[in-house]
Every structure is written in C-alpha cells, then in structure tokens.
Amino acid sequence: MANQNVKIVTLVIDGKDVSAQQGQTIMQVAREAGIYIPYMCHVEGLSNIGACRLCLVEVQGQRRLLPACTTEVAEGMVVTTNNERLRKYRQMIVEMMFAERNHVCAVCVSNGHCELQRVAQKLGVTHVRMPYLHPKLPFDASHERFILDHDRCILCTRCVRVCDEIEGAHTWDVRGRGTESRVIIDLDQPWGTSESCTGCGKCVNVCPTGALAEKGRATAEMTKKRQFLPYLTIMREEDWA
Amino acid sequence: MPNTLIIGYGNPLRCDDGVGVRAAERLATRDEEVDASPSPPEGIAVIACHQLTIELAPLVAAVERLILMDACAEGEPGTLHERNLAPAALDIGSLSHHLDPRGLLAAAQILYGRAPAAVLLTVSGGSFDYGEALSPAVAAALPQLLARIRQLARA
Amino acid sequence: MDTRTIVIDPVTRIEGHGKVTLFLDEAGQVADAHFQVTDFRGFEKLTEGRPFYEMPAITARSCGICPVSHLMASAKACDQIMAVRIPDTAVKLRRLMNLAQIVQSHALSFFHLSSPDLLLGMDADPAQRNIFGLMQKYPQLARDGIRLRQFGQSIIEWLGDKRVHPTWVVPGGVSAPLQPAVRDRIAAGLLEAFTIAQRTLDWFKNNLEKYQEEARNFGNFPTLFMGLVTPDGELEHYHGRLRFTDANGRVIADALDPTRYMDYIGEAVEPFSYLKSPYYKPLGYPDGIYRVGPLARLNIIDRCGTPKADQEWAEFRAVDRRAVLSSFYYHYARLIEILYALERILQIVNDPHILDKHVRATAGVNALEGIGISEAPRGTLFHHYQVDENGLIRRVNMIIATGHNNLAMNRSVLQVARRYVRSDRLTEGMLNRVEAVIRAYDPCLSCSTHAFGDMPLEVRLVGPDGAVLDAVRRG
Amino acid sequence: MTLEELLQRAAEEREKQAAFRHTIRVCVAAGCLSAGSDKVKAALQAEVEARGLKHTCQVKGVGCLGLCSVGPLIAVDDAYCRNVTPEDAGGIIDRLGDRPAERLYLSAEMPFFARQQKIVLENSGRIDPERIEDYIAADGYQALLYALHEMTPAEVIREVTESGLRGRGGAGYPTGLKWSTVAKADGGGQKYVICNADEGDPGAFMDRSVLESDPHRVIEGMAIAGYAVGANRGFIYVRAEYPLAIQRLRAAIRQAERAGLLGNEIGGTTFDFSIAVRLGAGAFVCGEETALMASIEGKRGQPRPRPPYPAESGLYGKPTLINNVETFANIAPIIRKGGAWFAAIGTEKSKGTKVFALAGDVQNTGLVEVPMGLTLRDVVFDIGGGIPNGGRFKAVQTGGPSGGCVPEQYLDMPVDYESLTKLGSIMGSGGMIVMADTACMVDVARYFMEFCMTESCGKCVPCRVGTAQMYGLLTRITKGLATAEDLQLLEDLCDMVRNTSLCGLGQSAPNPVSSTLRYFRDEYLAHIAGRTCPAGKCEMVADPEKEVA
C-alpha cells in the first residue's frame, strides 16, 4: 500500500461505533459497516459529484444535510443515515426522477435490473405524487452496438465520468440547463457519427437505468457488468515504482 | 398445499386499476434491507393477474381462505372497502373473458365442491388513465391495504 | 398531439365497449345494423420514436387477452426489419407458444362463453343460461374447459417468464432455449388434453342436429374467407401465405405474400365505427367482405395436416362441400383447431432438435419496413412497422382479427335482427341471439380497465326518424 | 509608484481640478448612456468650448449618480438635473453658479440623495471612471500602498475583521474570517483571489454600476486582499452582458499596471499581483462560487458540494479567496479609515452600508446606498418616494430570485442580514423590488420560480426537477386548476428542495414561494378554492375539466 501511516478515526454511524481510515467517505465507511445508503450518481471507482442527493445524511453539528459520497469522515463525527425526514426526502427525489422523463418500466430493457427501480423499491416508492413532465425526447440508435434512450436517463452523469476518467475519451458531456439538460455525445451529434467514441461500452455498463443499453436487447434483457471498474481503478492507483 | 390464497388483480398499465396487482407483487417479494415485514409464510400463496379467470377456480377450491384485492371505480379515491364474499352465480355478461369474484367462488363451489371463506378488499381508484403510477390517494392507501391483508392472513 | 405523433390506425382500438344499433325502416323491419366498439387510446404514446425491438413487449401489453398473438406478429415484423432467418428451433418454440395460446383461447370461448347458449338453449331463462347454469348442469364439461385452458396457459407461462405478458418471444427468435423439464411437463399434460378435446368434439357433433335453426340464421351468408396456409395448403397459424377462397370454396387468390397485404386488402372507413372495415380489394367494397378466424381457416385449407384433425375436418367440410358459410360453425371449427393444436404440440415436443440452444439470431436494422403476420385465435393479425435507418418506429399499422371480421359481424347482427326483431321493442330472445352471434366471432372487446366493470353491450333500436325506440344495456 | 509619489500625484490632480470654478458631471454609466447621456455630454462640452469657458468649467463623464429613473442625469456642481437632453446644454451653461431651470432641477437635499450614506459608491458620480488620475485624486490606491508598506498581512486581516464587514454577495459571511482562513491555508505557493462580478439577479445592477463607475476601487480591494492572504493572481469573473463594465475594467487594469499598482513589485515592494478578466456566458448559477471557479477553469459551470470550501481547495484546487464586487469595494476605505470607523456604521451585527437596486412600483428607481439598519419603510417610502400614482404598497421583495417578499406589517424592520432572514427573505446581493397591490403574489412567486427553473444548472435532482415541479404547480394555481393537494405538494417541495439541493440556487429557490405562502396564503387559497385572483392579474381557465384532460 502506498501509505503505511494511515490515520484511523472513530465515529458513530446510526448509533454504531465504527472506525475508519481518514480520507474515506461516509458512504464507504457505512458500506463497510453494513449500513445501506441509497445512491444513484455515485459508483465505486469514479469521482463523486454529490448530484443525486439520495445519499444525504445528517451529521451532528452540521446545519445542512451532507452527501455521504463526498463527505469525508472525521474523528468524533456522529452520522444519521436514515430517519423519517431523510426517507421522505429520498422518496421525493426518486419520484422526481421518475416524473422528469418517460420511464415505462414494463417495456424497458432494464426492467428488473434497473438501479432506479431497485432504489424505488427499497425506499418504498409506490407512486409518483407529482405530475409527469412528459418531455418529448429523441432516441439515439445511430451507434452500431449501443443505444441512448433519453426517456430513461436520470442525468447521473456516470457515463460522462467513466468516459473521461477511465476511458479517457471524454466523448460524453452534458448540454443545456435545468430540465433541458441532456447527456450529449461530442458536440451533440448522433452517437454513430462520433469520432472520439472508442466503442468501449463502459458508459453502457455504468448506466444505472435503461438509458444506455446494448442494441437489440428486448424488455428486461439488459444487465450491466461493472466488475471492470474497481479493477481498473485499483490498477491505476497502484504505485508501481 | 397453501391454506390461504391471495389474489391481486387488475391492469397495472392503467394507473389505479393496478393497485391489486401492485399489492400482490409487494406481498410476494421481500426486501430485507427496507422492509421488515416477512415474505408470505408457509401456507400462503400469492397470485398477481390481469383478471379473474375461470382456471383460478380449482386453485380457489383447494384453499381454506381466499383474499382478493382489486380497484373499484366508485367512492372517494383511496378509500379501502372490505367485504366478505359468498359464492354467487352472477352472470356478468357472456362476452366478457373474466369472472366476478363471487362467480369465481361459485365456480369453485359448483365444480370442485367447495368454496373457501373469502374476503374482497378494494381500493377506490382516482385515475384509470394510461400509466404505471398509482394516483396519490391510492398509493397512500396501499400500506393500509397491505397491513390489512397481512392481518387477515395471520388471523 | 403534435405533428410528430404517429397516428395508429383506429383498427387497433378494439378494446372498449360494444354497441349495437338497429335501424328500423318505415315498415318496422330492420333495415340496417351497426356493430361498433368504442375508442381505445394512449397506445401510440408508448411507441412513437421507440426502437423497433421494443414493439413485441409494447404491443403484447396492448391486450391482456391475447398477448401471445401480438408477440408473434410483432416479433415477425421485427425479424423482417433485421432481415434475418431465425433458427429453426426458435420457429418451433414460437409455434409452440402460439398453439398453446390457441388452445387456451378457444377453450375459454367455447366452454365458458358459448356453450351455455348451446347447451341451455337460446330461449332459456337468462338466470340459468350462463356459465353457472352450465356448471350446474354440465359440471364435467365446465371442468374440462378449465383443464384445457389451464394446460394452454401453463405452457405459455412455462415458456415465458410471466403469464400475462411473456417477454420470451423476441426479435430474432426466443430469448431462452426450452428446458427439458418444461418439455416433459408439456408432454405429460397432453394425454388428458387430447381426451378432453376429443370428448367435447364428439359431444358437439352429436348435438349438431339441435342447432339447425341457429346455424341457418347465424351469419349465414356468402363471403370470402381469408387465412394463412402452408405451401401444401395445410392449416397454418404461424407462417405461410395468404389464401382467399369464395363462398363456393373456390380458391380465388393463393400464395399471396402477406407482406404485400396492402395490394389486396383495402380498408374502408365507416363513420359509425372506429374499426376500419377491411375488404378484398379486387372485389371492392362491400363485395369484398371476408371472414377470418377458425371458420375461415378450415374453409380455405386443403387439409389440416395432422391425422386426428384431418379426420374431423373431413366431417366438418361435409356440412357444406363448397364452404361452410354459417358463423355458427365457428364453434365447431374451434374444437377442431384445439385438437389440431394439441397434435402439433405433440409433434413439437417430440422433435429431436427442440432443446437446441441456438434459438436467436441477432442483427441490426437491415430493412426499413417489417410486416409480421400470424394467425391469432380470432383470425389473421398483421403488424406493420416502418422505421428510420436507426430502427426507430415512424409508423405503425395493425389489422386485428376483430377488424377483418367487422363487416361480417355487422352483417351477422343485421341478419339475426331481421329474423328476430318483430316490434319496436327489444326482446330477450332477440338480444340473446345478437349476443350469441357476436360471440361466435369471439371478438376481443374486453375492457382493458376492468375496474369499470364488465364489457357491457348496449343495444339500441332506432326508428326511421332517428328516434331511439328502445335501448338495453347488457353485461 | 511609492506612497509618496502617489500622494504627490493625487495632490497635483486635485490642484488641476480645483482650477475649475464649475464642474459638470455627466453620468456615463450604462443606464444614462442608453438614454443618450453621451450626446448630452458632447453638447455641454461644445457649449463650454464655444463660450470659451473651458478653463473655468469642466465637463466630465462620471459613473452612476443613482436616480436612474430620471436619466440622463447630470450634476452641476452640487445640484442635480434630470432628464437632460442635448438641447438643454445652452440653458444649463447659462445658469452656471445659479439654480438650474425648475424643469430640470433636483435638489441634493431631496431624501433620495440626502438619506444615503456612500462608502462603496463614494466615487460613483464623482470621478471619471476612465481616468486613474481621477481615482488617485480621490485618495485612490493609498490604502494599497499603505498596507504594502506599513502593515503586515495579518494586520490587514485584523483591520478587515475589526470592521465587521460581511460578504455582500448575499450570504453575509464575515469577510475577515474568510480572509484569515485563506491566509492560513497552505497553497504550496499558489493561491488565488477572485472577484465575483457575475451579477445575475433580475433587476439588480449594483456590481455593474460599481464596475462602470469606479473600477479601480475593486482592483485596489483585490490587490489588498491578495497581499493579505498571500495570493498573487486575481480573476474578475464578469458576465459578458456587461460590455461597458468590462471595457472600463480592462482599461483600469492597464492603467494600474502602467502605474505600477498592479503587476510585479507593486509600490516598490516584493508583492506581485496581477488580475485577469474572465467573462461569464450568462448562466445565473455561475454566480455560485464553485460553479464560477469551474467556469474559470474552462469546465461546465456547475457547482460542486462544499466542503471542501474554496478557502481550502478552490480554483485549480488551490486556496482561493472569493468575494463579491461590493465587498472588495469596501476594502480600501476600511484600510484608509480603519476598521473601527467602518464598524461604527450600521447595526450590531451588520456593519457598514449596503447598496440596493431599487425597482418596481416605486417613485424613485435606481441605485441607493444606505447604512445598515435603516428601516424598509425609510428605503421604500422616504428614499424611494413611495408607490407612484397613489397606489397602495403590498410587499417588497429583497434578495433577488432567491429572496422573499416582506409584507407591509414588517416595513419597520431594520434592513440587516438577521432581520431579513427572520422574515423569510434574505439580504442577497441587493435587489429590492417594490410591489403595489396590483401585483398577484402567486404570480410573483411563479415569475421567480420560472427564473430559478430556467437557470438551474441541472446537476442535482432537487433543484433541476423540483423547481420545474414547483413552477408547474404555481402555474396550475394561477390558472385556477389546482387543488388543496397541489398546495400541500408545493409546500413539501419547498421543504425538500431547500434542504436537499446542492448549492445556494436550489436551496434558496423556494424562498419566494415560502415567503408568499407565509404572508399571502389567503391569495393562494383564493386561487385554489375560489378560483379567483384577488389582484385581478391571473386569468382562470374557464373549464378546468377540459384543461386537465
């Protein structure tokens, strides 16, 4: 390991005393302690952006809720990962994700393997209180092997990050503001015409929903493989000198 | 052989019409991380389907107790109704491909010699439009419905 | 709706409520009859701009009664867009599911919807003349029906993941090979199914005499018949070519390429119905009226192609050597088709290659248009998709069985009404028969939102001045 | 330039100007310019020239004189003239030394001018923003050179801390504390100072006006900050929609560089400090500090979670001090006159003055600077002159789209950070919109929500979707389509968006809704239950059933 002198801190998560290495995030430590914190934009192996707000937790002495994925642990920290208030917020956030685009689980390629569906299930989201925004969105099937279905996109930007940070192509980005935001390829061109895309498929595999999928997969047939990510990350972090 | 059969029926692509199906799906699956309630214990079977059809009759006849869950169009959305059902050979129109719950019991009674004690729980729907989502009032009633079913199933 | 909306022909809008309007002339005779079904909307929202390979799942969800039929036609349309020849075993497995669907659908139609009319009599007290009256009087028959239906449903369930909307049928084939255990379970159930099918058929034939009055007046008129046949002229539910025969049993068009259906099927629009009225183009409208479904299929073929069914078919055709014209015989045809389907299922499960693992062809978009056709229990089903170069749906057209039969159903209602309407009031006997004749076609009318109650049939009697003389709501 | 040289140049310039018997100051800030003040200035100059008065009367372009609603505005010695046209030039010169014509005359004694106290704007409308000499004559750059020569960085920070100055960008964070945090941070030799001039609130133009009227003031404040925290590079992030401000700022930077007041070895010391201008492309969210820094770095302008705070890890990951234009504009006077002097102005917790852009249904719209603690009533009715055309006051909205609406019963509350927060609004950057009773409060909330919705950067879900949902609900209410459940959902959304959004934009986006719900709930209920708009502003849909389907 690169650093022999890792500093250890102790903290309390949900009433449980836990120890952690300094520099770890609340998310990492909670997971090690077997405490589930929901998330959507986070994925192990990529940078954290704290955008989906599902992993917000209460930290004693902090006025604001903090994202567990970007907040580093500190000595004596007292963290609450789940209570009435947090559940309520998380449910509403998931509802908003559903209401923003056109999610039709029943016919979706990721039905049954979808992280959004799974989180909704875990959080007990059985309905969406808010009106659906029903945007008219294009479907990009111009790539030979993959499809981009904006109807199922939740703008977690995992694709953007994996392409930039792991593949190094930076084919993906985001354009527009607010609900007009959309993931784009190169300068917002059809995927099939992209010259920067290496066709590696990492974006497809990190996508939590059916927004990015392999072409031709029928309903419920799209499963994502993500094992490559921690592997690549570890290999790159390893100090070979 | 289970002694209790729970059937939730309706069209989950027509919003509140699917409340029975959603409830059945919830009862049939268990997520330990969020839901402390147990999956159906021994002796309880759960079926989710579009409509009550005649081939359910032999299954119904084989159990001690039948619990049905459905949506209804009448009433303030989200209201839970419960009533005990007795077999009744009610004709519901012979162009239709499905059965009335009491008819299902009657079919079990007539064809297989017995009909279980049965209770029908319905939730008044608010929206029967195209869509997968339950309307707020109905969704709010779902936990209540599930709690009642679990209570009934335990009794 | 904005301009991007794909307009799905109202032909697809078949789920809803049925309505019959009878028009009286000055003399108090029935001059015309309209059978119409109400609007069905929202479907297009799910399909526009979506990739073609989602269509099987989407269209299967458009109908809770016959999802398998839509799956077949849709998957075949998709195969065409991919321009693939799907593996032989996949074809057999798709056939297997389609046959199972025919068994269960016909079982429901015959045993539980129509047999009360047949067994208890058209004029019996409606309190008795229903499924429960049937159960009381003929419990074995009712149980037989349940067993057959269960058998068909179970096969579909075992093959697909879910019973209501199997997603196992996919563009290019099926998503998973057949498991040996499933094959064995199907084989194990066949014996009982054969027994039931044969028993019921024998019983029906023995009682045919009693129904001569009905047979004469139930949609008994000359029309063309249409359906798929094999290259050898045998009964076919999955592939094949289209054949038209006329009322004299003569083949008037054969080996038509189903994908060119627009060349020989026209679609007339009647203001009173959302259903388009298809007709055989060369004969024009309305002379090109034709029927589809079990009766049509048995009328157009040269033989069934399986031993038991062929034997029954020979007897059936003896009813009228030219063509069996009365829609009453749809019931008869259904029973023969059940037998045929069971024979074919037996052949398939005994096929040495049926457990083959190669069941799916993969490909991208290789054609911008795909037309899938299959024989649904109720008749020929067309799915016609146009896609852009990336395979996104631009236009969808579907013609369903109830659509093909629309003209015939109208005429059948008219015929029954003329025979039984004798005043400016709707009588029980007349209403029973109107219902029964519609039932013979087993149209897909069940309301997709079942919470609103059951498929009501509204019958209205309209005088020459347009005044509604009487109206009855049944159901 | 050393301090002595600077003082000498100041004295020279003052002497030069003192030679004139009369000074006519013509506002050439964006507002008056757009009303044609450049032509007025030319006409006056021509007139002066023609009459051979050019040695006794100087005509100079100056920054904002404040009362924008009656521009072009000019000051003839101590009197103001409003709505001046080039044709008025002759008459004005005729009456030099006398009171201007009644039609033009505005007394400096009128409350709008008299009740203001100017620190930030002390040079606005007095000096020529395009001449560094004018700024130097007004004691400019003395604070910088004094600090460099006579004070340690710690002493500078102590002075700022003692002044009690709080961030003028909106949140009111103690400036001294922020500086000392950055000063203590270890940047490995590299730190940055950023001036946030990405003023985006609708109707707000405080920063623009400061930059157009007194750009050197900001530069000087930044340089002092750089010295205090140990940074030698500065960025000013200005929105591209402010071309005049950008032009003057760039000119000022060049002048300061030439004068040795920016660049290497400033004032003969070892302190180096350079400033670069960066233009924003008009995204409101880029006013948020982390988004602003991302934008400077050439990335998509989106905020990131804090901590780490910029003081620790800011621009390019280095410790960064980021303050707003008005905050920097306060620095030079504080150093010059001492923190104690500044701390004596204002209230216990809010020191100094605040600049407001007064707008809406008020007689005198324009830019005002008042000591903290003045009441809203003083600002709206005394300085602002009350509601025009005999209208009735309904509410005043402070803090821009993130602010709240304060109703009449709280008009006597002092304007300071704490009081406004208590009322459910915020100080914000200084927008102040007065509303008469013709305004529908639901419609007002909807207007601001639309702004927040379209300006949401789209990164976090609560802000991106929550604002769109709230906008949809508010629209339903204004159309008479909403139900009691919709109102409940709206309130739940307010709570959720406030508490879960990533940055200040989202966190404060519900403010206009919550504050109007708090004070004008009856108006919401009238729209929902009664399907009427009490202000008569909203048109109810005739047939709600139809609309829903």
Short mmCIF file of C-alpha atoms in Angstrom, two decimals, chain A residues 49-53 56 64-67 70-71 85 88-89 92-93 96-97 99-100 129-133 154-155 173-179 181, chain D residues 282-284 300 305-307 453-462 464-466 468-469 473 485 488-489 492-493 495-496 498-502 507:
data_model
loop_
_atom_site.label_atom_id
_atom_site.label_comp_id
_atom_site.label_asym_id
_atom_site.label_seq_id
_atom_site.Cartn_x
_atom_site.Cartn_y
_atom_site.Cartn_z
CA ILE A 49 -20.20 14.60 -7.56
CA GLY A 50 -22.93 14.57 -4.93
CA ALA A 51 -25.58 15.33 -7.53
CA CYS A 52 -28.44 12.92 -6.99
CA ARG A 53 -28.81 13.86 -3.33
CA LEU A 56 -27.72 12.87 2.03
CA ARG A 64 -27.09 21.17 6.29
CA LEU A 65 -27.52 17.63 5.13
CA LEU A 66 -24.34 16.27 3.61
CA PRO A 67 -23.88 13.82 0.75
CA THR A 70 -18.42 13.26 -0.99
CA THR A 71 -18.15 13.87 2.74
CA ARG A 85 -37.02 13.11 7.32
CA LYS A 88 -39.23 11.45 2.98
CA TYR A 89 -36.70 13.48 1.03
CA MET A 92 -39.49 12.59 -3.22
CA ILE A 93 -36.18 12.65 -5.06
CA MET A 96 -38.88 13.38 -9.21
CA MET A 97 -36.51 11.19 -11.18
CA ALA A 99 -41.55 12.22 -13.19
CA GLU A 100 -38.84 14.02 -15.12
CA ARG A 129 -47.20 12.23 -6.46
CA MET A 130 -46.01 14.85 -8.84
CA PRO A 131 -47.19 15.31 -12.37
CA TYR A 132 -45.07 13.70 -15.07
CA LEU A 133 -43.30 16.29 -17.17
CA ILE A 154 -31.69 10.45 -14.91
CA LEU A 155 -28.65 12.64 -15.67
CA ASP A 173 -20.85 15.64 -21.75
CA VAL A 174 -23.95 17.49 -20.71
CA ARG A 175 -25.66 20.30 -22.51
CA GLY A 176 -28.45 22.65 -21.54
CA ARG A 177 -29.70 23.75 -18.18
CA GLY A 178 -32.37 22.60 -15.76
CA THR A 179 -34.79 20.05 -17.12
CA SER A 181 -30.18 19.21 -19.60
CA GLY D 282 -24.83 34.43 -18.77
CA ALA D 283 -25.59 31.43 -16.61
CA PHE D 284 -27.06 32.58 -13.31
CA ARG D 300 -19.16 23.36 -17.41
CA PRO D 305 -20.52 20.09 -2.93
CA ARG D 306 -18.78 22.01 -0.19
CA PRO D 307 -16.69 21.12 1.83
CA MET D 453 -36.14 26.75 -13.10
CA THR D 454 -34.59 28.00 -16.30
CA GLU D 455 -31.38 28.96 -14.51
CA SER D 456 -31.00 25.70 -12.61
CA CYS D 457 -27.77 24.17 -13.82
CA GLY D 458 -29.37 20.74 -13.92
CA LYS D 459 -26.80 18.96 -11.84
CA CYS D 460 -28.72 18.00 -8.73
CA VAL D 461 -32.15 16.45 -8.87
CA PRO D 462 -33.99 18.53 -6.26
CA ARG D 464 -33.47 20.59 -11.55
CA VAL D 465 -36.76 18.79 -11.21
CA GLY D 466 -38.07 20.38 -8.03
CA ALA D 468 -39.84 22.60 -12.61
CA GLN D 469 -42.43 20.84 -10.49
CA LEU D 473 -47.85 23.75 -9.60
CA GLU D 485 -53.37 18.53 -2.51
CA GLN D 488 -49.62 20.52 0.06
CA LEU D 489 -47.29 19.10 -2.56
CA ASP D 492 -43.50 19.65 0.63
CA LEU D 493 -41.43 20.50 -2.43
CA ASP D 495 -39.11 21.98 2.17
CA MET D 496 -37.37 19.26 0.22
CA ARG D 498 -34.49 23.85 0.34
CA ASN D 499 -32.92 21.10 2.38
CA THR D 500 -31.53 18.81 -0.26
CA SER D 501 -30.29 21.00 -3.11
CA LEU D 502 -26.61 21.07 -3.79
CA GLN D 507 -31.52 25.90 -1.50
#
